[in-house]
mmCIF file of N, CA and C in Angstrom:
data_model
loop_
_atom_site.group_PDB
_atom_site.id
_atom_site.type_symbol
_atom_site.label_atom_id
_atom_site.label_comp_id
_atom_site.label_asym_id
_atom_site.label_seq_id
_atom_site.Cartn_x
_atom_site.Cartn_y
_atom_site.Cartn_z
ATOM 1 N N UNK R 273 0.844 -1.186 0.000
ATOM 2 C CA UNK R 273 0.000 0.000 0.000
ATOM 3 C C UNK R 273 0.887 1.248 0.000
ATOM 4 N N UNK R 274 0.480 1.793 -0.353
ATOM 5 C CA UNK R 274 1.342 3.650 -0.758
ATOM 6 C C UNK R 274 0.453 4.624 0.259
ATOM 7 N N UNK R 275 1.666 5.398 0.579
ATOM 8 C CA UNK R 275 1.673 6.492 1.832
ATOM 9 C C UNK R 275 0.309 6.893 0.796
ATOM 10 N N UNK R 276 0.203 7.534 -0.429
ATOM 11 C CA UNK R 276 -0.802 8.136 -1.061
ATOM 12 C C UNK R 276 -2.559 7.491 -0.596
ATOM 13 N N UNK R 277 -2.351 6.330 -0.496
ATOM 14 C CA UNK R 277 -3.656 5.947 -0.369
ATOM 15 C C UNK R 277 -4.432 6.020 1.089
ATOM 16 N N UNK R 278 -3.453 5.842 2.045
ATOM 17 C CA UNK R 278 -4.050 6.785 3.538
ATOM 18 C C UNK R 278 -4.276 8.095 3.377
ATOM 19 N N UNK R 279 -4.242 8.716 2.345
ATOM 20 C CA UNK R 279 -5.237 10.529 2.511
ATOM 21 C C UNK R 279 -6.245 10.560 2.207
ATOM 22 N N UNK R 280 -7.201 11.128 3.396
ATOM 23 C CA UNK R 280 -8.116 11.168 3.409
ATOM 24 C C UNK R 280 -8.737 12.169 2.988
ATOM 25 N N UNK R 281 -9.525 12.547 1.951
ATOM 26 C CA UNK R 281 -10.225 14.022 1.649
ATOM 27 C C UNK R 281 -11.025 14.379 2.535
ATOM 28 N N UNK R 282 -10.924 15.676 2.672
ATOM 29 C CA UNK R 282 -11.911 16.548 2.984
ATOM 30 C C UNK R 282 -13.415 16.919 2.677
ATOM 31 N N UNK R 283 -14.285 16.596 3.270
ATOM 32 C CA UNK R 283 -16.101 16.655 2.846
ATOM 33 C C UNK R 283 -16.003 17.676 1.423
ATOM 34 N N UNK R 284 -16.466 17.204 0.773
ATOM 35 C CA UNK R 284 -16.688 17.660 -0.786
ATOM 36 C C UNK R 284 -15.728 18.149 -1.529
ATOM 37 N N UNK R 285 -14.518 17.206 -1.067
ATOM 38 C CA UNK R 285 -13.267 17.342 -2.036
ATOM 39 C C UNK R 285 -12.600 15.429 -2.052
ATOM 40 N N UNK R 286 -13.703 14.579 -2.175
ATOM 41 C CA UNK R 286 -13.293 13.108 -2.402
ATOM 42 C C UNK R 286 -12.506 12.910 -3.813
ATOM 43 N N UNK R 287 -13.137 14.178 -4.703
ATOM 44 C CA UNK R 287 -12.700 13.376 -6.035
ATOM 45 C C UNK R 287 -10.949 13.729 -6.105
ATOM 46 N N UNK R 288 -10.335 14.106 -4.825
ATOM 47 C CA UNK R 288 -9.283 14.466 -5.273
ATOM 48 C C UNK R 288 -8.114 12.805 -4.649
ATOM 49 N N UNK R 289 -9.263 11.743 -3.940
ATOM 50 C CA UNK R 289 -8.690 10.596 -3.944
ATOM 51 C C UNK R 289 -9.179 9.554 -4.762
ATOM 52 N N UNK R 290 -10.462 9.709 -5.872
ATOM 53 C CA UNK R 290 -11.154 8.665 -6.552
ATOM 54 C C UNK R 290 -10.251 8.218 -7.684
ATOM 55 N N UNK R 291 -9.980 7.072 -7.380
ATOM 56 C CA UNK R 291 -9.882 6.405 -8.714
ATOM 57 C C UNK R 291 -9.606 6.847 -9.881
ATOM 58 N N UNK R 292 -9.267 8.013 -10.239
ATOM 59 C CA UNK R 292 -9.646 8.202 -11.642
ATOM 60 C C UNK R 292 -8.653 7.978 -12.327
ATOM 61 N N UNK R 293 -8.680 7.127 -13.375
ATOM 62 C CA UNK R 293 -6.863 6.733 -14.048
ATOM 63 C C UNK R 293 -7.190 6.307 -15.538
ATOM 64 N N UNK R 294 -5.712 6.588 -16.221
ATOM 65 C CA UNK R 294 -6.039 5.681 -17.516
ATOM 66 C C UNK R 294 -6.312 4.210 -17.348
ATOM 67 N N UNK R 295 -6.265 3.541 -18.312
ATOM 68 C CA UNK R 295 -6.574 2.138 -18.846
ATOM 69 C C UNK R 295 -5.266 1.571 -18.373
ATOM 70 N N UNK R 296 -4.381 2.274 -18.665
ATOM 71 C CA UNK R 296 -3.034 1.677 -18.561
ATOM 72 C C UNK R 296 -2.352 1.789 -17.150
ATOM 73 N N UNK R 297 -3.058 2.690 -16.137
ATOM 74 C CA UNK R 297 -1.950 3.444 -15.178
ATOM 75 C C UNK R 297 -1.304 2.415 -14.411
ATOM 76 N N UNK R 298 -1.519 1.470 -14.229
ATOM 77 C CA UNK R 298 -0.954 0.533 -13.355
ATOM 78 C C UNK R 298 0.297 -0.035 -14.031
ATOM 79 N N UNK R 299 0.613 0.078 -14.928
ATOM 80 C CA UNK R 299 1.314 -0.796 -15.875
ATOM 81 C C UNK R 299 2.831 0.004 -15.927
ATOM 82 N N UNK R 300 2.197 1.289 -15.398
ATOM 83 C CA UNK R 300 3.757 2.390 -15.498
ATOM 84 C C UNK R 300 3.865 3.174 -14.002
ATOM 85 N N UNK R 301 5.257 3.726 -13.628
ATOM 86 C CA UNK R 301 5.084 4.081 -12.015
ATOM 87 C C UNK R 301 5.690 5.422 -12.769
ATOM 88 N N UNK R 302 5.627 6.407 -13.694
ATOM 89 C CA UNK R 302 5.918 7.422 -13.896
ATOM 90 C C UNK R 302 4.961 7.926 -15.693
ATOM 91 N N UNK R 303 5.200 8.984 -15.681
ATOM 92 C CA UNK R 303 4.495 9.310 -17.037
ATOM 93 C C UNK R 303 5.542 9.642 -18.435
ATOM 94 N N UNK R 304 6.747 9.155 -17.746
ATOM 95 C CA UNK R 304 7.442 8.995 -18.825
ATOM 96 C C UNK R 304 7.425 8.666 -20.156
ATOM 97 N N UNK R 305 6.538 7.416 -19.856
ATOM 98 C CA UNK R 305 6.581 6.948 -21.336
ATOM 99 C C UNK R 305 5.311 7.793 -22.098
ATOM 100 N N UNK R 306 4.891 8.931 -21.745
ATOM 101 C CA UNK R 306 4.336 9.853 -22.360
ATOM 102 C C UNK R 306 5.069 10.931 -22.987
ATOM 103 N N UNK R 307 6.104 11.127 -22.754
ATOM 104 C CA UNK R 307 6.916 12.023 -23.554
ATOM 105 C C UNK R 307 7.531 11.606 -24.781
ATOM 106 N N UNK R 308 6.755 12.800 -25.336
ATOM 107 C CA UNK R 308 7.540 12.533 -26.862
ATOM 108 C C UNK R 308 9.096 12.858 -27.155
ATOM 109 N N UNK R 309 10.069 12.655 -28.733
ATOM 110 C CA UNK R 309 11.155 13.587 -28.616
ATOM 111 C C UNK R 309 11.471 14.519 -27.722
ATOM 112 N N UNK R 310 12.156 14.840 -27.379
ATOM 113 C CA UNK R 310 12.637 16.087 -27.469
ATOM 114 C C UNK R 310 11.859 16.872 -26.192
ATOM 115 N N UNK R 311 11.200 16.458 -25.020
ATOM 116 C CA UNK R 311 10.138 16.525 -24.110
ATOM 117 C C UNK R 311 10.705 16.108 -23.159
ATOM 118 N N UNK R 312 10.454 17.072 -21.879
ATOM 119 C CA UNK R 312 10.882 17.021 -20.897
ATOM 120 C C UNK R 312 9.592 17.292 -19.897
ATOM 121 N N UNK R 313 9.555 16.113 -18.715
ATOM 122 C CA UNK R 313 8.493 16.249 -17.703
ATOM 123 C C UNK R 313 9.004 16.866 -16.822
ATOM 124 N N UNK R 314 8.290 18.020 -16.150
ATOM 125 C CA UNK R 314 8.294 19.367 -15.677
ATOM 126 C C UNK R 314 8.026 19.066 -13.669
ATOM 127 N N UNK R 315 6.927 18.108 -13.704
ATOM 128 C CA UNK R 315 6.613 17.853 -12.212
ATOM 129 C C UNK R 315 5.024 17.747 -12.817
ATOM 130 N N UNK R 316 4.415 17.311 -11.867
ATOM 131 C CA UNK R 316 2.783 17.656 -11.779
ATOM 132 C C UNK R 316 1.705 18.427 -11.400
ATOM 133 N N UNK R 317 1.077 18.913 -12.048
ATOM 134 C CA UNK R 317 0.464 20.378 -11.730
ATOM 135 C C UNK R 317 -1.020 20.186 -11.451
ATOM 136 N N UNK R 318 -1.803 20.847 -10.636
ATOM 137 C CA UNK R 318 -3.295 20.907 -10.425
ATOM 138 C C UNK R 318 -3.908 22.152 -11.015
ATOM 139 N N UNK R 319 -3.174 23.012 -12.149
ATOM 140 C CA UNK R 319 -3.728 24.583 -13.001
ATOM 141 C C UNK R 319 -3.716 25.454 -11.378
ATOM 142 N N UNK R 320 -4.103 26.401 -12.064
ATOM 143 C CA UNK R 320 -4.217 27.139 -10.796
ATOM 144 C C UNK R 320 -5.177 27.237 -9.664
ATOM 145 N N UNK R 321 -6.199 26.331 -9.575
ATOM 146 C CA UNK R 321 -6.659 26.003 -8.285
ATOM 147 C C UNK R 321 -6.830 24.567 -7.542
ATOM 148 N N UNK R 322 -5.561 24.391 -7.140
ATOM 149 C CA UNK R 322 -5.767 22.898 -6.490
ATOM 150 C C UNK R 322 -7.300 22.282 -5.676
ATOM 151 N N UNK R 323 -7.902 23.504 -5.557
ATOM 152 C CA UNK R 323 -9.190 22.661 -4.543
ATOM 153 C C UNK R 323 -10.315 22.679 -5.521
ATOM 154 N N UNK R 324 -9.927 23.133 -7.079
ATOM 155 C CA UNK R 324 -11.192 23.099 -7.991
ATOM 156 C C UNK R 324 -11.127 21.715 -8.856
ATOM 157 N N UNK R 325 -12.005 21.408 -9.135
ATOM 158 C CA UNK R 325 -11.954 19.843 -9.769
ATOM 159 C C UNK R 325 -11.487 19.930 -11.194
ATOM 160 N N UNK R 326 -10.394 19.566 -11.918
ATOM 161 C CA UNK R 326 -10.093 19.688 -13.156
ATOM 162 C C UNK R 326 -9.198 20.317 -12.880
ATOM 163 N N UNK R 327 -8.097 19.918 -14.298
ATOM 164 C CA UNK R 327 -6.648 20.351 -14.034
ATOM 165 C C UNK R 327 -6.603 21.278 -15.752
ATOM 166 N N UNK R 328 -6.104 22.201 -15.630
ATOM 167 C CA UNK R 328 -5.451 22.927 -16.551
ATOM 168 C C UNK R 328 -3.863 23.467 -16.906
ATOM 169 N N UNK R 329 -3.719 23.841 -17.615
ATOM 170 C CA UNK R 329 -2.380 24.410 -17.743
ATOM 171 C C UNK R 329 -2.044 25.552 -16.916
ATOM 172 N N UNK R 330 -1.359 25.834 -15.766
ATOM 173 C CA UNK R 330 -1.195 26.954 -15.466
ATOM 174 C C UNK R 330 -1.487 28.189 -16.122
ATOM 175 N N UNK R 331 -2.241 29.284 -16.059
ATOM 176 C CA UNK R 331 -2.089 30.484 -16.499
ATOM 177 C C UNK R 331 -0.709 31.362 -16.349
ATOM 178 N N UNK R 332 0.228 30.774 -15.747
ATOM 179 C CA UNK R 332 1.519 31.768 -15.544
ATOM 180 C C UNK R 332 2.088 31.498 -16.723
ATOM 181 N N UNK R 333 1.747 30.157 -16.973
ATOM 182 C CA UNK R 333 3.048 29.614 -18.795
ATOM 183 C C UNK R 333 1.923 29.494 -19.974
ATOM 184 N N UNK R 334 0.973 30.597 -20.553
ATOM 185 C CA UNK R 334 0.153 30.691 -21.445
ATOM 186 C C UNK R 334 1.377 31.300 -22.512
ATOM 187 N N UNK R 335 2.542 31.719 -21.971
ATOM 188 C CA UNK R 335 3.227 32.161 -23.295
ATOM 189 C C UNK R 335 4.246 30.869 -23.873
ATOM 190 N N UNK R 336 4.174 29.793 -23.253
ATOM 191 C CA UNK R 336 5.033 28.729 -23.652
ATOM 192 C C UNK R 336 4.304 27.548 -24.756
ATOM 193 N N UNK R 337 5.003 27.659 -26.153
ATOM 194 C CA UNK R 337 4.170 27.000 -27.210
ATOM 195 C C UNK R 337 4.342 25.634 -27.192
ATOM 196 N N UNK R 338 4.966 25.173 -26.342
ATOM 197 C CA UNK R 338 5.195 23.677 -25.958
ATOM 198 C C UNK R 338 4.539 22.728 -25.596
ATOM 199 N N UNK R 339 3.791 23.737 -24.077
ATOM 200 C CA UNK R 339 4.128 23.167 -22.604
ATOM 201 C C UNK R 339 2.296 22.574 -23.348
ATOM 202 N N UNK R 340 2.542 21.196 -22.314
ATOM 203 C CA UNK R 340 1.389 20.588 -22.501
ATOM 204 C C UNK R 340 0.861 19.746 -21.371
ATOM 205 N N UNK R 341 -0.316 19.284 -21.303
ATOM 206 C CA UNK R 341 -0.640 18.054 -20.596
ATOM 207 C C UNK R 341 -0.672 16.621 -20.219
ATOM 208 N N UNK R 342 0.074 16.033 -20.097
ATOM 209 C CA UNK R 342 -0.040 14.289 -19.538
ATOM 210 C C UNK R 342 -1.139 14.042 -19.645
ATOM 211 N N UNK R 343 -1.236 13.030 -19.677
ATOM 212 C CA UNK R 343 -2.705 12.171 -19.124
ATOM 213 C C UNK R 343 -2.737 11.205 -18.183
ATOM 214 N N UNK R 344 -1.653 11.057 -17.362
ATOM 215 C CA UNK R 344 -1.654 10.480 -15.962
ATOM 216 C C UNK R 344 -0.711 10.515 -15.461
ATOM 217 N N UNK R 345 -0.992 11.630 -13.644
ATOM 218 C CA UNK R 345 0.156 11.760 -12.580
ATOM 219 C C UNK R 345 0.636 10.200 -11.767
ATOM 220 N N UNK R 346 1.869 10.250 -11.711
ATOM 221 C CA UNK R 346 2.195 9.313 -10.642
ATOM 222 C C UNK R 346 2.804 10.225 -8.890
ATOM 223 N N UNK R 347 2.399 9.561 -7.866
ATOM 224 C CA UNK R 347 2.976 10.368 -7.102
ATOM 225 C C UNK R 347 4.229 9.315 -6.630
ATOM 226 N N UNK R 348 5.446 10.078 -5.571
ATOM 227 C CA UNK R 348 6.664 9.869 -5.898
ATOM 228 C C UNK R 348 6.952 8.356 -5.628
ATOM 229 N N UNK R 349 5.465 7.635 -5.444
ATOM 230 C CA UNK R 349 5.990 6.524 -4.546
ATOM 231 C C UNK R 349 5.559 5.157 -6.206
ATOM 232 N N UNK R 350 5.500 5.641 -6.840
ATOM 233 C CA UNK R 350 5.112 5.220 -8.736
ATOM 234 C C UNK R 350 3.456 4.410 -8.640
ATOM 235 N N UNK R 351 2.872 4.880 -7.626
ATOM 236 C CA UNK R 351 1.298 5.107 -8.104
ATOM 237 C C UNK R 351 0.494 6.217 -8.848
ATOM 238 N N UNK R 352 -0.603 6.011 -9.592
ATOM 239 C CA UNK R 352 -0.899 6.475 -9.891
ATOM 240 C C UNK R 352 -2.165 7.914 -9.102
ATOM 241 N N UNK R 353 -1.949 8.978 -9.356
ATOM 242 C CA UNK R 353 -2.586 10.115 -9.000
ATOM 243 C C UNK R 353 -3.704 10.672 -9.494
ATOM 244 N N UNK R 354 -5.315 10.401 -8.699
ATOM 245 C CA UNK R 354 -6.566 10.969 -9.726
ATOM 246 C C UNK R 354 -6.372 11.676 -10.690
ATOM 247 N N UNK R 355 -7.024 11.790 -11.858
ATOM 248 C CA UNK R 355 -6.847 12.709 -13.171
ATOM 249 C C UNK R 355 -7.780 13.990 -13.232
ATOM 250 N N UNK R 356 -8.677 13.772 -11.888
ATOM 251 C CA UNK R 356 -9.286 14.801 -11.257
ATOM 252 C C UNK R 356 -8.684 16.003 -10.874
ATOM 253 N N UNK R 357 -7.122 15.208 -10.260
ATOM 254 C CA UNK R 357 -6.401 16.199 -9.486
ATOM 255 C C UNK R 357 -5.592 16.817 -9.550
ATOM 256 N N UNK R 358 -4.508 16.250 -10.489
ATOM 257 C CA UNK R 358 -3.484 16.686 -10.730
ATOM 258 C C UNK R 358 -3.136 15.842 -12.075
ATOM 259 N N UNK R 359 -2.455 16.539 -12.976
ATOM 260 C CA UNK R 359 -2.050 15.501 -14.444
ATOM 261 C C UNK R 359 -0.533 16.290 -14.504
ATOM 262 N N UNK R 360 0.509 15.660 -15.203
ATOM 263 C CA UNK R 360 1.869 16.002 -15.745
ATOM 264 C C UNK R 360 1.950 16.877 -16.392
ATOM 265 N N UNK R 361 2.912 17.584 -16.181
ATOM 266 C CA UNK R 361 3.229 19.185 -17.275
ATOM 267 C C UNK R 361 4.372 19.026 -17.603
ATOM 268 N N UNK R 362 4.309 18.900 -18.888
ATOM 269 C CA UNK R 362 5.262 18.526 -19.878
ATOM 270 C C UNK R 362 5.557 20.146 -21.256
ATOM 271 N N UNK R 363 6.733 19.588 -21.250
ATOM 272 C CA UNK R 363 7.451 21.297 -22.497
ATOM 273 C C UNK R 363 8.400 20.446 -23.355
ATOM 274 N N UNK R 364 8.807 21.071 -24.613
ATOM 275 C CA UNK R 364 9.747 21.034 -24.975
ATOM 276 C C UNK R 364 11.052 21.231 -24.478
ATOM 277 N N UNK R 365 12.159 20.533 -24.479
ATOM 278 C CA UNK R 365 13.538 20.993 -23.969
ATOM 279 C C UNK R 365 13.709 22.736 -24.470
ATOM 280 N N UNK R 366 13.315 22.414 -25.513
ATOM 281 C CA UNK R 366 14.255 24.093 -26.377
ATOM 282 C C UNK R 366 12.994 25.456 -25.801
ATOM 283 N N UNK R 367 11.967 25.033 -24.902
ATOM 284 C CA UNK R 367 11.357 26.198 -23.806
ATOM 285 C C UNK R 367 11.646 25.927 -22.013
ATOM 286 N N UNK R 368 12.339 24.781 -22.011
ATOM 287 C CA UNK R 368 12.842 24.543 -20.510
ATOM 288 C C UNK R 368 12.952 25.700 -19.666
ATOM 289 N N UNK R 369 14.566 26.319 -19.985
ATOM 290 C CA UNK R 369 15.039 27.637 -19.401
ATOM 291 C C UNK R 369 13.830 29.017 -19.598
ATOM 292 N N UNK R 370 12.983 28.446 -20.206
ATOM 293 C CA UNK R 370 12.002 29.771 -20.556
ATOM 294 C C UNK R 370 11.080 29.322 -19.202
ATOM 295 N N UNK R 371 10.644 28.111 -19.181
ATOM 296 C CA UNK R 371 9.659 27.834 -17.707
ATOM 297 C C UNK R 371 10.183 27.982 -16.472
ATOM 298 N N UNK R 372 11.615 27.696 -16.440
ATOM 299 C CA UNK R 372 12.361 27.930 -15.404
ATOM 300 C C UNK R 372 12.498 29.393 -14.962
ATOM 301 N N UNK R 373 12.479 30.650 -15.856
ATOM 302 C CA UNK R 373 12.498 31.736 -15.542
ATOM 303 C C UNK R 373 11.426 32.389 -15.092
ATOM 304 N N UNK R 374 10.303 31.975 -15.256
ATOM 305 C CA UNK R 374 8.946 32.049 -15.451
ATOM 306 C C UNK R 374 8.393 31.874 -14.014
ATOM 307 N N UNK R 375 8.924 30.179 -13.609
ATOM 308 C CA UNK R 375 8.847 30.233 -12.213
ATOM 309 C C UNK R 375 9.568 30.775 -11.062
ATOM 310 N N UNK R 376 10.798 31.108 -11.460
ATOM 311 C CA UNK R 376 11.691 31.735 -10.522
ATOM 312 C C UNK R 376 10.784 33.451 -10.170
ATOM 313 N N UNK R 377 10.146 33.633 -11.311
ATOM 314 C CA UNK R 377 9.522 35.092 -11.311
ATOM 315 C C UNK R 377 8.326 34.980 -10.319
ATOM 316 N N UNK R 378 7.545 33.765 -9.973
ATOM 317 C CA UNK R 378 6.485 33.768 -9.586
ATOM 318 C C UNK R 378 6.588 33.239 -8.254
#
């Protein structure tokens, strides 16, 4: 069992422990094999409101023509992470140092 699966949500924030996964998630303990060429995984992101249901791209990196979405988080222990809650943020290498500056700013 994974430290992940003893958290318990908070009254009307369950979907941020349900189940929700690809077809495949069990089969991989990272989202690696989602990166294409030349693609570098960034960490995992919840958009900008972790307690709202659905994950988006950050609004801070709307200027990065890369940066994209996963379709399934693992957390560090290589389970898989609701798709409710959080999904992978993924860029091109050749905008890396551009996200990196981006966050150092924020």
């Amino acid at each position: 069992m994974c430290e992940c699966d003893k958290i318990v949500a908070l009254p009307g924030y369950e979907w941020i422990t349900e189940k929700y996964f690809t077809e495949d998630a069990y089969k991989h303990t990272s989202c690696r094999h989602e990166l294409q060429k030349g693609e570098v995984w960034l960490g995992n992101t919840s958009g900008d409101n972790q307690w709202e249901k659905g994950v988006q791209i950050p609004t801070k990196y709307k200027e990065l023509k890369t940066m994209r979405l996963g379709r399934q988080a693992y957390c560090v222990h290589g389970m898989p992470i609701s798709r409710h809650y959080c999904l992978p943020l993924i860029v091109n290498e050749s905008e890396e140092s551009e996200y990196e500056r981006i966050l150092r700013q924020s």
